[in-house]
mmCIF file of C-alpha atoms in Angstrom:
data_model
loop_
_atom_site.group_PDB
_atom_site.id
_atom_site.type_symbol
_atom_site.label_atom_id
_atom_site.label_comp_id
_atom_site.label_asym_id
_atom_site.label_seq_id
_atom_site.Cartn_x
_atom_site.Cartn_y
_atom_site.Cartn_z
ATOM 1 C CA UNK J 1 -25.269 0.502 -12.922
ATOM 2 C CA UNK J 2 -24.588 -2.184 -10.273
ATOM 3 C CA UNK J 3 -21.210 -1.517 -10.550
ATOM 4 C CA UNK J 4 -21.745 2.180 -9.654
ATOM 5 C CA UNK J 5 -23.892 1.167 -6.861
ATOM 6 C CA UNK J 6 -21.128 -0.895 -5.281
ATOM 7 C CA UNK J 7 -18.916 1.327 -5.457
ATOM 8 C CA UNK J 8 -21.222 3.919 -3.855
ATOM 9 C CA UNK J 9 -21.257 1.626 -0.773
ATOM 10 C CA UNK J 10 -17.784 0.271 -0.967
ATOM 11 C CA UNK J 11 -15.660 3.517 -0.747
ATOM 12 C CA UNK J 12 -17.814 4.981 1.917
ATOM 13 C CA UNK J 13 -17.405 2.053 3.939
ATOM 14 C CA UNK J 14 -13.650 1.795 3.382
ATOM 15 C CA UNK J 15 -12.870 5.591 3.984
ATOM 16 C CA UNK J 16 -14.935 5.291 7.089
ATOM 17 C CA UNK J 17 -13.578 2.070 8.287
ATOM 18 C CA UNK J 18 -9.552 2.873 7.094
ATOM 19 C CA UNK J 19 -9.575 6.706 8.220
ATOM 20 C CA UNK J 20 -9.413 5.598 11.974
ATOM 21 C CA UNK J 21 -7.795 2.452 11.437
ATOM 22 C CA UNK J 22 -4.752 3.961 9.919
ATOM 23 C CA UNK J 23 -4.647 6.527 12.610
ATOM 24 C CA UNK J 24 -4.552 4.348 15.641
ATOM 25 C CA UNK J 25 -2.102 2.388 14.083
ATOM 26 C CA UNK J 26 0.015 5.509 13.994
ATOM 27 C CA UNK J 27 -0.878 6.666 17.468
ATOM 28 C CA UNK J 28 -0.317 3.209 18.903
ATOM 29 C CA UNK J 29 3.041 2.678 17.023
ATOM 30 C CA UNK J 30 4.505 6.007 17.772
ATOM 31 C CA UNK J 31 4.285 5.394 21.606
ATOM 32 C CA UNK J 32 6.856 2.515 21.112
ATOM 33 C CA UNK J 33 4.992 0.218 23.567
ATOM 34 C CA UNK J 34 4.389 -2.507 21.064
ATOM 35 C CA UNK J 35 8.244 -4.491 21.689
ATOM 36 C CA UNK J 36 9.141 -3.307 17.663
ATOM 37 C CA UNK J 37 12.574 -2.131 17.231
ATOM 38 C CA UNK J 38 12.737 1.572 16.175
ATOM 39 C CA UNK J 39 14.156 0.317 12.429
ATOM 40 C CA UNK J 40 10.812 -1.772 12.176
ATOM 41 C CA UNK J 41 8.259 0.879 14.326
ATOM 42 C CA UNK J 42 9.506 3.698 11.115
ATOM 43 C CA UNK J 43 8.661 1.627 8.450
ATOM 44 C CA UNK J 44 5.114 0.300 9.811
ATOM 45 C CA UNK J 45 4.731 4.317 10.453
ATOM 46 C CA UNK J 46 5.828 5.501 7.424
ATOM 47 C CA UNK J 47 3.293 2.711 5.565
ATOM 48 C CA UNK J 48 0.419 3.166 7.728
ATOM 49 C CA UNK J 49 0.688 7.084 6.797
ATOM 50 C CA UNK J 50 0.814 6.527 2.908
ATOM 51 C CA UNK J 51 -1.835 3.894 3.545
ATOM 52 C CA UNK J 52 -3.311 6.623 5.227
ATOM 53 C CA UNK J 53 -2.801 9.330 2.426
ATOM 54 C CA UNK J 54 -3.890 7.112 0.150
ATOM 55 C CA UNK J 55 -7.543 6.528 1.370
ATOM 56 C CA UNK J 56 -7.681 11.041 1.362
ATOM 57 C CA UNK J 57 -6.417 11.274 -2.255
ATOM 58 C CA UNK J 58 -7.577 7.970 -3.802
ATOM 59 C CA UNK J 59 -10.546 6.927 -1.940
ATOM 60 C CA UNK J 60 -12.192 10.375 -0.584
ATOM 61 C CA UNK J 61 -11.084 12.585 -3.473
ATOM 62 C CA UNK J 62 -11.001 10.678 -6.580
ATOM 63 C CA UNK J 63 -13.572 8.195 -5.940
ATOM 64 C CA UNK J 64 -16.536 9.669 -2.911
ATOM 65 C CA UNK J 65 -16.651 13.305 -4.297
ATOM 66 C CA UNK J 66 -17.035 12.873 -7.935
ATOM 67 C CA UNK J 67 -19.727 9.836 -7.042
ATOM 68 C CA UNK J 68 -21.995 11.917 -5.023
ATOM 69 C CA UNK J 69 -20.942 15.882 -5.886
ATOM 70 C CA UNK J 70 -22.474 17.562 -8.626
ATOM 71 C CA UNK J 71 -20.383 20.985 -8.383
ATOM 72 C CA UNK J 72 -18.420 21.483 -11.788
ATOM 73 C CA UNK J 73 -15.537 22.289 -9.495
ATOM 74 C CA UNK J 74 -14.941 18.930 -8.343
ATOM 75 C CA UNK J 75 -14.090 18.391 -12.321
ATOM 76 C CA UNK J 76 -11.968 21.840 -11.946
ATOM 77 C CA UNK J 77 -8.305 20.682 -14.916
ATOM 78 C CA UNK J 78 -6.664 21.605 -11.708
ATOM 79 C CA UNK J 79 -8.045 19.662 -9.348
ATOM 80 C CA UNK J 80 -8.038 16.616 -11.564
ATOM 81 C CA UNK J 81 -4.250 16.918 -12.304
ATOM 82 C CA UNK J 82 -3.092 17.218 -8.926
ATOM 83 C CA UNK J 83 -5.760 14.687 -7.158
ATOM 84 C CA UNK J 84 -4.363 12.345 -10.001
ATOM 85 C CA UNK J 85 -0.282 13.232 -9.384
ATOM 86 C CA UNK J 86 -1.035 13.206 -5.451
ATOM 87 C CA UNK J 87 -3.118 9.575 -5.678
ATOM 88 C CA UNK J 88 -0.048 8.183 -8.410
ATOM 89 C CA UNK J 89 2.799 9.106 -5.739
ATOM 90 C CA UNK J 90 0.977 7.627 -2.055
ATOM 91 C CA UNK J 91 0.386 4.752 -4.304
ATOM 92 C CA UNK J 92 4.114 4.309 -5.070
ATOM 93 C CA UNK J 93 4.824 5.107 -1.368
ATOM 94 C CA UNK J 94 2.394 1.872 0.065
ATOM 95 C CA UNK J 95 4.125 -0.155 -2.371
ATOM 96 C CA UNK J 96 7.828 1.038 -2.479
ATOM 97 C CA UNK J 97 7.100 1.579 1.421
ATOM 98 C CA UNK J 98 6.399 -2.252 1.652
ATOM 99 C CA UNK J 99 9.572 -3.408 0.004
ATOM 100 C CA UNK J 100 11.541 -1.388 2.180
ATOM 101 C CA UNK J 101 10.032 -3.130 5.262
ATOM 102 C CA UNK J 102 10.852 -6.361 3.438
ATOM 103 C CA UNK J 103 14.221 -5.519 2.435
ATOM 104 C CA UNK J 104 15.257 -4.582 6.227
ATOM 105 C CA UNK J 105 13.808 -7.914 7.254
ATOM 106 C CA UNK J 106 16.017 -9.364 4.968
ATOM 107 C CA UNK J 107 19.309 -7.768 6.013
ATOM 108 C CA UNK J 108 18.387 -8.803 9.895
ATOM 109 C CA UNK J 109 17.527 -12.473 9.274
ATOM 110 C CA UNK J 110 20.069 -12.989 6.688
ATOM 111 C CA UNK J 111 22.569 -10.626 6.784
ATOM 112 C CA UNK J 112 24.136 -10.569 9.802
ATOM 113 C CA UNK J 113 27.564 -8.807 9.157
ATOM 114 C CA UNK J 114 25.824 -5.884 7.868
ATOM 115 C CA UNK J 115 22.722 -5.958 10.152
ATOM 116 C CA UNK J 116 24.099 -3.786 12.880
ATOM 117 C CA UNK J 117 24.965 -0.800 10.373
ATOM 118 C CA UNK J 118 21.420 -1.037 8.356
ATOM 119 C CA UNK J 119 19.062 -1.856 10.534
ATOM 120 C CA UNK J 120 18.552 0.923 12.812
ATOM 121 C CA UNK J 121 15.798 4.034 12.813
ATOM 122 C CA UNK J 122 18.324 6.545 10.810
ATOM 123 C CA UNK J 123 19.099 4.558 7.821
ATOM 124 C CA UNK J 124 15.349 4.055 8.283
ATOM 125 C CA UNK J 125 14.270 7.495 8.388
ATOM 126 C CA UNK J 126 16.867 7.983 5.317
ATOM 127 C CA UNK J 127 15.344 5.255 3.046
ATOM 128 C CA UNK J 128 11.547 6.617 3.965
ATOM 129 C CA UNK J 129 12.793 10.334 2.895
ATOM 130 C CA UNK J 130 13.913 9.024 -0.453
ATOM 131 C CA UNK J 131 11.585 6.944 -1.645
ATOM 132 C CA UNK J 132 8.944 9.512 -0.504
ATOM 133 C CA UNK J 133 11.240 12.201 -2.730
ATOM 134 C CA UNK J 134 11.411 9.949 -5.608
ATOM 135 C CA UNK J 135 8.034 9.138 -5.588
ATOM 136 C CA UNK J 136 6.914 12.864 -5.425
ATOM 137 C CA UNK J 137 9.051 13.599 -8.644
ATOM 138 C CA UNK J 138 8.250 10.254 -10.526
ATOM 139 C CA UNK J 139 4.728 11.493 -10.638
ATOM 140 C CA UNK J 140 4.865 14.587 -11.866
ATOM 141 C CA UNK J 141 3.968 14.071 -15.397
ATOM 142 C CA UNK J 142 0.810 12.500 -14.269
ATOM 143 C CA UNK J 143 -0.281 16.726 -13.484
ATOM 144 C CA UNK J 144 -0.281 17.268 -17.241
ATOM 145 C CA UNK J 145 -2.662 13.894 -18.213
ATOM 146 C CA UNK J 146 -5.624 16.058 -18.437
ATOM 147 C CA UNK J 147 -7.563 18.667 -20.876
ATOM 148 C CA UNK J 148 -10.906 20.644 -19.958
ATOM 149 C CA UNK J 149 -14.079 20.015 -21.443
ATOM 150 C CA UNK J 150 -15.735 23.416 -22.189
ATOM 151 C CA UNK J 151 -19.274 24.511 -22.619
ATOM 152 C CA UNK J 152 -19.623 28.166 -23.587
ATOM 153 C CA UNK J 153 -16.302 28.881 -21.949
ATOM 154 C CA UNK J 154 -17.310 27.121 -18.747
ATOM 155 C CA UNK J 155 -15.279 24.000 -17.351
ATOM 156 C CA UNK J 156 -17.092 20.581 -16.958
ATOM 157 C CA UNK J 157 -14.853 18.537 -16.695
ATOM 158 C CA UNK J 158 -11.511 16.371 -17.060
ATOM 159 C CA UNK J 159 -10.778 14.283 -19.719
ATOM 160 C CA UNK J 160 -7.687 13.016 -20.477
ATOM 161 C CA UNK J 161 -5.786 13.704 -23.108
ATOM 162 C CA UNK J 162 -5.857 11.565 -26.684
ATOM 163 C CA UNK J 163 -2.293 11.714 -26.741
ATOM 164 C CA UNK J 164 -1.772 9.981 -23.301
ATOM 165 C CA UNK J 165 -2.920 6.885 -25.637
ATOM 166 C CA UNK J 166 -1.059 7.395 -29.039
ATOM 167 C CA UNK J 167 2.162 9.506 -27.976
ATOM 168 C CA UNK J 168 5.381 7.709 -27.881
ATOM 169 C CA UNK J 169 6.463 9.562 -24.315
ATOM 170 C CA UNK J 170 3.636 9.104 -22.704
ATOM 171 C CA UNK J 171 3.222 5.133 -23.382
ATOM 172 C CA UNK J 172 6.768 5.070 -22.401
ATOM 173 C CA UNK J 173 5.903 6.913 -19.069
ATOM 174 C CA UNK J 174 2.909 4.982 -18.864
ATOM 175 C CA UNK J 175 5.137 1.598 -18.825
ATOM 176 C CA UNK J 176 7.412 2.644 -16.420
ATOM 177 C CA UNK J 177 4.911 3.389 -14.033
ATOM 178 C CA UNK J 178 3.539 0.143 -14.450
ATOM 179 C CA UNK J 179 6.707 -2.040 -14.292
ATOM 180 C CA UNK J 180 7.595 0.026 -10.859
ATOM 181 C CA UNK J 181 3.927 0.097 -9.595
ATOM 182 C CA UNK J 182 3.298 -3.210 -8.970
ATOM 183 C CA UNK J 183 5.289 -5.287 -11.026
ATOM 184 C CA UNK J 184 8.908 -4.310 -10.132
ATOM 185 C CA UNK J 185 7.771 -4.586 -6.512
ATOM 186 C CA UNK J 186 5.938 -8.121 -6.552
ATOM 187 C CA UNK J 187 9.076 -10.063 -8.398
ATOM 188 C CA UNK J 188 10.922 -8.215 -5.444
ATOM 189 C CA UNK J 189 9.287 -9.502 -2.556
ATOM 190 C CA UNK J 190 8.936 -12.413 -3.748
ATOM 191 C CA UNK J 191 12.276 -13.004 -4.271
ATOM 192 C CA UNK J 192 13.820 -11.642 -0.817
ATOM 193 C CA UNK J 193 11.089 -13.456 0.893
ATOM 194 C CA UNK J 194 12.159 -17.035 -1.007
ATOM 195 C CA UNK J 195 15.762 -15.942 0.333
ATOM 196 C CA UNK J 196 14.931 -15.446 3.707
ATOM 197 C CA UNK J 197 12.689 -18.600 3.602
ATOM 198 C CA UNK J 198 15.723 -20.536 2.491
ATOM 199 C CA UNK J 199 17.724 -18.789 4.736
ATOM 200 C CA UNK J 200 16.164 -19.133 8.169
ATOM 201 C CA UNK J 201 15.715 -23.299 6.667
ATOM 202 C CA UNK J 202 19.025 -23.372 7.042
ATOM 203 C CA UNK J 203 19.470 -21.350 10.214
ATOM 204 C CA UNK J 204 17.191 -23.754 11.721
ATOM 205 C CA UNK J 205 18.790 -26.949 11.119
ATOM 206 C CA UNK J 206 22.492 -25.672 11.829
ATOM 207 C CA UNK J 207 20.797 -24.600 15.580
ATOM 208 C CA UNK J 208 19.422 -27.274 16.487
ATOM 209 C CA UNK J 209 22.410 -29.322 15.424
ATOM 210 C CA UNK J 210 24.541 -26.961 17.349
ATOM 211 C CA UNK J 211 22.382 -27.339 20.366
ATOM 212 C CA UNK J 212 22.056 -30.903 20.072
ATOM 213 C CA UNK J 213 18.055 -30.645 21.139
ATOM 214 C CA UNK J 214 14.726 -31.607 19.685
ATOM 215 C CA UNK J 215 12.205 -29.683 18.352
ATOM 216 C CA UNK J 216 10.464 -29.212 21.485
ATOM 217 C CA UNK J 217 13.061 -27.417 22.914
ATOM 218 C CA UNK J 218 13.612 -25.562 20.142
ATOM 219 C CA UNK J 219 9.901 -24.082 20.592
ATOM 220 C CA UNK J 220 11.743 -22.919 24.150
ATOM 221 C CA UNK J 221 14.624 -20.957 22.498
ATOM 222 C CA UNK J 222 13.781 -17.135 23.061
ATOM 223 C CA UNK J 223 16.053 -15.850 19.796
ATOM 224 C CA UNK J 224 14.313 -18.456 17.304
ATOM 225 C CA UNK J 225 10.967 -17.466 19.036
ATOM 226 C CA UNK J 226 11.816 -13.777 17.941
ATOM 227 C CA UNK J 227 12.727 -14.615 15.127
ATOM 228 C CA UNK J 228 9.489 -16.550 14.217
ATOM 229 C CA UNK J 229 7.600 -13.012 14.994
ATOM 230 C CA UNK J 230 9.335 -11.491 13.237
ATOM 231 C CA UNK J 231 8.878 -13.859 9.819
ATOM 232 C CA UNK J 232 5.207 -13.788 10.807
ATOM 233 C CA UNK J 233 4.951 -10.416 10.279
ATOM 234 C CA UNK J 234 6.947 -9.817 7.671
ATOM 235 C CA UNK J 235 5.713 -12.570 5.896
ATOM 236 C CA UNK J 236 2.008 -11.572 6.823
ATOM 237 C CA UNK J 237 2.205 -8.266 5.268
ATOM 238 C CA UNK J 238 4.311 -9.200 2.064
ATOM 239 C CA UNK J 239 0.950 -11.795 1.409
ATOM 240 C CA UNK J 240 -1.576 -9.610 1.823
ATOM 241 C CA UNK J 241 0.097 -6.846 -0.068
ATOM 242 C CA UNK J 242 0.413 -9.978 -3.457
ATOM 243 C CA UNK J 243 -2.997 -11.405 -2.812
ATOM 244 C CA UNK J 244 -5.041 -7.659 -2.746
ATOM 245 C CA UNK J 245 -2.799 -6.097 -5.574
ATOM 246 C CA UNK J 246 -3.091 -9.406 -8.206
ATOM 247 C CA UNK J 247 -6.082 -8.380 -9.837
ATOM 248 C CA UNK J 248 -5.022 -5.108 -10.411
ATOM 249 C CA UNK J 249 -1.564 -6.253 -11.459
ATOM 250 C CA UNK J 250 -2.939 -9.028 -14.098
ATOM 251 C CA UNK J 251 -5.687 -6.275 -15.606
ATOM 252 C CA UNK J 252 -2.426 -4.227 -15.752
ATOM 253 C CA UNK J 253 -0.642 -7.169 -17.940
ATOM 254 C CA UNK J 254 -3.442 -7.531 -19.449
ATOM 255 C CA UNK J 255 -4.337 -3.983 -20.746
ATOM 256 C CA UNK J 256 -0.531 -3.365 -21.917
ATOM 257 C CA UNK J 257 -1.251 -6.936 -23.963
ATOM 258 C CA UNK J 258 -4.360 -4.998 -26.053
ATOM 259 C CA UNK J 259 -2.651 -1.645 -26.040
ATOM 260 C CA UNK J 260 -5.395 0.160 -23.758
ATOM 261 C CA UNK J 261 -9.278 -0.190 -21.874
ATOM 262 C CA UNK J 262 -10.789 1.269 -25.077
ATOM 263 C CA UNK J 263 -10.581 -2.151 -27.048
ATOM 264 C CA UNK J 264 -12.180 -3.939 -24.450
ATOM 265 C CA UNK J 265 -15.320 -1.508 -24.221
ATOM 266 C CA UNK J 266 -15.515 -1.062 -28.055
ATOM 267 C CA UNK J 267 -15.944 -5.512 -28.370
ATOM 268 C CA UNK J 268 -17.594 -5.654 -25.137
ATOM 269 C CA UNK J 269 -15.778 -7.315 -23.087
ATOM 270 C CA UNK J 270 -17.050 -7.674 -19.970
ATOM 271 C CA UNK J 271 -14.581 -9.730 -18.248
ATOM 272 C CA UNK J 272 -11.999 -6.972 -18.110
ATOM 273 C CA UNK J 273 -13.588 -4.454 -18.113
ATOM 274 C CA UNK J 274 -15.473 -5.413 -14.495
ATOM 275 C CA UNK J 275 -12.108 -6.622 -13.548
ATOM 276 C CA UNK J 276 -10.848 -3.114 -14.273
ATOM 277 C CA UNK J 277 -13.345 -1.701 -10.954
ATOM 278 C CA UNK J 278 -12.611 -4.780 -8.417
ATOM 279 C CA UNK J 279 -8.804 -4.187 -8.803
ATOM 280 C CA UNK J 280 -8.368 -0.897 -7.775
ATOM 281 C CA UNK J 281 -10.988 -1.569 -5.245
ATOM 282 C CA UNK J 282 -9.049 -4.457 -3.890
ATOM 283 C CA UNK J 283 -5.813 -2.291 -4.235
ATOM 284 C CA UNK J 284 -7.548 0.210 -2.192
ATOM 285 C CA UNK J 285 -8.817 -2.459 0.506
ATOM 286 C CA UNK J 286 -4.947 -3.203 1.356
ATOM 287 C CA UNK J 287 -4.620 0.312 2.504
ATOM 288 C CA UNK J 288 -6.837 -1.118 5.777
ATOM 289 C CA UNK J 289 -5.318 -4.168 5.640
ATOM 290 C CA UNK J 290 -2.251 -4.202 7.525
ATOM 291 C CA UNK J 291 -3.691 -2.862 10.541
ATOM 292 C CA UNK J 292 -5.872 -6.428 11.342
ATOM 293 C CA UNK J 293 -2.485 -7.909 10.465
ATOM 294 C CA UNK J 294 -0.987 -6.290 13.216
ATOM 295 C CA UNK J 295 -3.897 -7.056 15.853
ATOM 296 C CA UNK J 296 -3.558 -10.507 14.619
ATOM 297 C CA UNK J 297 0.510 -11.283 14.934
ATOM 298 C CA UNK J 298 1.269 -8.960 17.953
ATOM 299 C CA UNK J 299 0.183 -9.660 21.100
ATOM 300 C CA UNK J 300 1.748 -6.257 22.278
ATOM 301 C CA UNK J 301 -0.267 -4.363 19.406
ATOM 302 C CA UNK J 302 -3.301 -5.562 20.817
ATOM 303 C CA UNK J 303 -2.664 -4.813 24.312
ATOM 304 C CA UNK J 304 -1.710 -1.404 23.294
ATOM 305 C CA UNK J 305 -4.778 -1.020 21.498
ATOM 306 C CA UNK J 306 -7.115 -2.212 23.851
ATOM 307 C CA UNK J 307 -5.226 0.245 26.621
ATOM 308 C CA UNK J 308 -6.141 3.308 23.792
ATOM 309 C CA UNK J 309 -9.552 2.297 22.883
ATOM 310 C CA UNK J 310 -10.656 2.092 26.758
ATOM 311 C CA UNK J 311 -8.520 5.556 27.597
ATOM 312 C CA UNK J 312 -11.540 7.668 26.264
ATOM 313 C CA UNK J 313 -14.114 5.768 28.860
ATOM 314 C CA UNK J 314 -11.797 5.570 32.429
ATOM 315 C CA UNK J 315 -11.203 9.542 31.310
ATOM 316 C CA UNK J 316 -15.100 9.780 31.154
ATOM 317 C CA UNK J 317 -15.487 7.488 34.367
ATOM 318 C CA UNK J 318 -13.462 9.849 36.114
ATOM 319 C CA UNK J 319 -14.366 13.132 35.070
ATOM 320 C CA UNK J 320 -17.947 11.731 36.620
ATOM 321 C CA UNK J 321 -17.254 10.929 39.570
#
């Protein structure tokens, strides 16, 4: 019961809180005034729309409808199937999304021979088309998970099928998706973010040996100053996307360990089974995330922000007098 409760408040509070977040993130960005380059200004789009999509599908229709509607068509096998295939794929976009971003960052820190011909907006726009294609068509099956519950021939609702827990192909599927949603992805980023740690160690030292200077003048150089915004944002975002999906990732682990949920409600065990609520709830909170990142690390972003939140008022000011 208290868990119901909190998530009664929680999800309202997060669509409500996210909704506009997300979409002043993609107002503000697609103005270009924030000093991004356009490589960088696609990929923080591209996220803060599956971030975006997300909250619809996973917060608004999977989780705030079926907690406060009663209408058996909520329930409808439809419905379910494609709320659950829709929620499954901008899932895989946020995350897949995410190591994109981190993988350009990579290539322009480290790689600098091959910088020039990947970084830029259309191998951008190219990557963000695929891995929104892939993820469409990766989670398909997840459309067929369900079978209706009838009473006298009427529909009540979804329940998914036994042999999503004891058929061969579907634990196979079911393993996939969780090696590349989060898994994969977190061994990932944290691997190209050790190398471009290492990397811009070295990049460092080999400057200011070339320039001969100190360290306060190094504060003073304006390409090691771009750099440094650059990390901090990268680096920013690849943390709070580990620290907000963990929980979900270890029940995850943890659930494949003692085959599936059912075990742990049959002995009672709490532990996991509460842990099983705050992780997706977490995992949901990241969709919200990256836009106090942003106001946080960017000076521009703020500016930009503050010029679109006052807009409405000088429009009202004037239309007054």
């Amino acid at each position: 019961m208290e868990l119901t409760q909190t998530r009664m408040i929680f999800y309202p509070i997060l669509a409500t809180v996210a909704v506009p977040a997300n979409l002043l993130v993609i107002l503000i960005l697609l103005r270009g005034k924030c000093g991004l380059a356009l490589c960088i200004t696609c990929y923080l789009v591209a996220m803060a729309s599956a971030d975006l999509t997300v909250i619809l599908t996973d917060v608004i229709l999977k989780q705030i409808i079926p907690l406060y509607s009663t209408d058996p068509i909520a329930e409808n096998i439809t419905l379910c199937g494609l709320i659950d295939c829709l929620t499954h794929a901008a899932t895989d976009l946020t995350v897949w999304f995410t190591v994109a971003f981190t993988f350009d960052r990579f290539v322009a820190i480290c790689c600098q021979k091959l910088k020039t011909k990947y970084c830029t907006w259309r191998t951008a726009v190219v990557i963000i088309g695929t891995v929104t294609i892939l993820s469409c068509l990766k989670n398909i099956p997840w459309y067929y998970r369900y079978d209706p519950v009838y009473l006298f021939f009427i529909p009540l609702f979804c329940m998914v099928k036994f042999s999503y827990y004891t058929s061969p192909l579907w634990k196979t599927f079911s393993l996939f998706h969780s090696l590349t949603t989060p898994l994969l992805p977190f061994v990932l980023i944290a691997f190209l973010n050790a190398l471009t740690v290492r990397n811009i160690l070295l990049a460092s030292k080999a400057r200011r040996r070339l320039r001969g200077q100190g360290d306060k003048e190094n504060q003073n150089d304006p390409e090691m100053e771009n750099r440094r915004k650059s990390i901090l944002l990268l680096f920013s975002i690849s943390a709070s996307f580990i620290l907000l999906w963990m929980t979900q990732a270890v029940y995850t682990i943890h659930e494949r360990i003692t085959l599936n949920h059912i075990i742990d409600r049959l002995l009672k065990n709490r532990l996991p089974f509460v842990i099983g609520y705050i992780g997706p709830m977490l995992q949901l909170l990241s969709s919200c995330s990256n836009t106090c990142i942003y106001v946080v690390t960017q000076s521009k972003f703020r500016e930009d922000l503050k010029n679109v939140l006052i807009y409405p008022f000088l429009l009202v000011q004037l239309l007054v007098k």
